[in-house]
Each structure stands twice: as C-alpha cells, then as structure tokens.
C-alpha cells in the first residue's frame, strides 16, 4: 500500500504542482520521467489512489503482485 506521503506527491504532480511552484523540484525532472503519465494530468482517481494494484518481477522473472 502506498503511504500517505507518496499519495500526496502523486496528487500534486498530476494536479496543482505546488512542489514545482515552491522550487522543491524542477518540472523537467517530473515531466521527463518514464513513469510520468500525461493522461493522468488533473485526474483524481477513486479514493485518491493512483496505484490500486502494483506488480513487479522477482529474481526468476516471475510476476508478483
């Protein structure tokens, strides 16, 4: 489960971008990231959670959720 701090960052990165306005991080760092999805711009998902299910591959390339 994503922690509250991560959820707030996602909401800000795709919404008001206060973190950029405050000079905490440069806009290029966010917008040039492979993980940034322009389609999520100004979109607030159900219950404010951007990643309901996340997965990865383990050392044997087996999918894990």
CSV table of C-alpha atoms in Angstrom, one decimal:
chain,number,residue,atom,x,y,z
A,1,UNK,CA,0.0,0.0,0.0
A,2,UNK,CA,1.3,3.5,-0.8
A,3,UNK,CA,1.9,5.6,2.1
A,4,UNK,CA,0.1,9.0,2.6
A,5,UNK,CA,3.3,11.0,1.6
A,6,UNK,CA,3.5,9.2,-1.7
A,7,UNK,CA,-0.2,9.6,-2.4
A,8,UNK,CA,0.1,13.4,-1.8
A,9,UNK,CA,3.1,13.6,-4.1
A,10,UNK,CA,1.2,11.9,-6.9
A,11,UNK,CA,-1.8,14.1,-6.4
A,12,UNK,CA,0.4,17.2,-6.5
A,13,UNK,CA,2.5,16.1,-9.5
A,14,UNK,CA,-0.7,15.5,-11.6
A,15,UNK,CA,-2.7,18.4,-10.1
A,16,UNK,CA,-1.6,21.8,-8.8
A,17,UNK,CA,2.2,21.0,-9.0
A,18,UNK,CA,2.9,23.0,-5.8
A,19,UNK,CA,6.1,21.1,-5.4
A,20,UNK,CA,7.4,22.7,-8.6
A,21,UNK,CA,6.0,26.2,-7.8
A,22,UNK,CA,7.8,26.1,-4.4
A,23,UNK,CA,11.1,25.2,-6.1
A,24,UNK,CA,11.4,21.9,-4.4
A,25,UNK,CA,11.9,20.0,-7.6
A,26,UNK,CA,12.3,21.1,-11.3
A,27,UNK,CA,9.4,20.5,-13.6
A,28,UNK,CA,11.7,18.7,-16.2
A,29,UNK,CA,12.5,16.1,-13.5
A,30,UNK,CA,8.8,15.1,-13.3
A,31,UNK,CA,7.7,15.5,-16.9
A,32,UNK,CA,10.7,13.7,-18.4
A,33,UNK,CA,10.3,10.7,-16.2
A,34,UNK,CA,9.4,7.4,-17.9
A,35,UNK,CA,6.8,6.9,-15.2
A,36,UNK,CA,5.0,10.2,-15.7
A,37,UNK,CA,1.7,9.8,-17.5
A,38,UNK,CA,0.4,13.0,-19.1
A,39,UNK,CA,-3.0,11.2,-19.4
A,40,UNK,CA,-3.3,11.5,-15.6
A,41,UNK,CA,-3.0,15.3,-15.6
A,42,UNK,CA,-5.7,16.8,-13.4
A,43,UNK,CA,-7.3,13.4,-12.9
A,44,UNK,CA,-8.2,12.4,-9.4
A,45,UNK,CA,-8.7,8.6,-9.1
A,46,UNK,CA,-11.2,6.8,-6.8
A,47,UNK,CA,-10.2,7.5,-3.2
A,48,UNK,CA,-7.2,9.5,-4.4
A,49,UNK,CA,-5.1,6.3,-5.0
A,50,UNK,CA,-3.2,6.2,-8.3
A,51,UNK,CA,-1.9,2.6,-8.0
A,52,UNK,CA,-4.5,0.3,-6.7
A,53,UNK,CA,-2.6,-2.8,-7.8
A,54,UNK,CA,1.2,-2.8,-8.4
A,55,UNK,CA,3.4,-5.6,-9.5
A,56,UNK,CA,7.0,-6.5,-10.2
A,57,UNK,CA,9.1,-9.4,-11.5
A,58,UNK,CA,11.1,-11.3,-8.9
A,59,UNK,CA,14.7,-12.6,-9.5
A,60,UNK,CA,13.4,-15.5,-11.5
A,61,UNK,CA,11.3,-13.1,-13.7
A,62,UNK,CA,8.1,-14.4,-12.1
A,63,UNK,CA,5.4,-11.8,-11.8
A,64,UNK,CA,4.4,-10.7,-8.2
A,65,UNK,CA,1.6,-8.5,-7.2
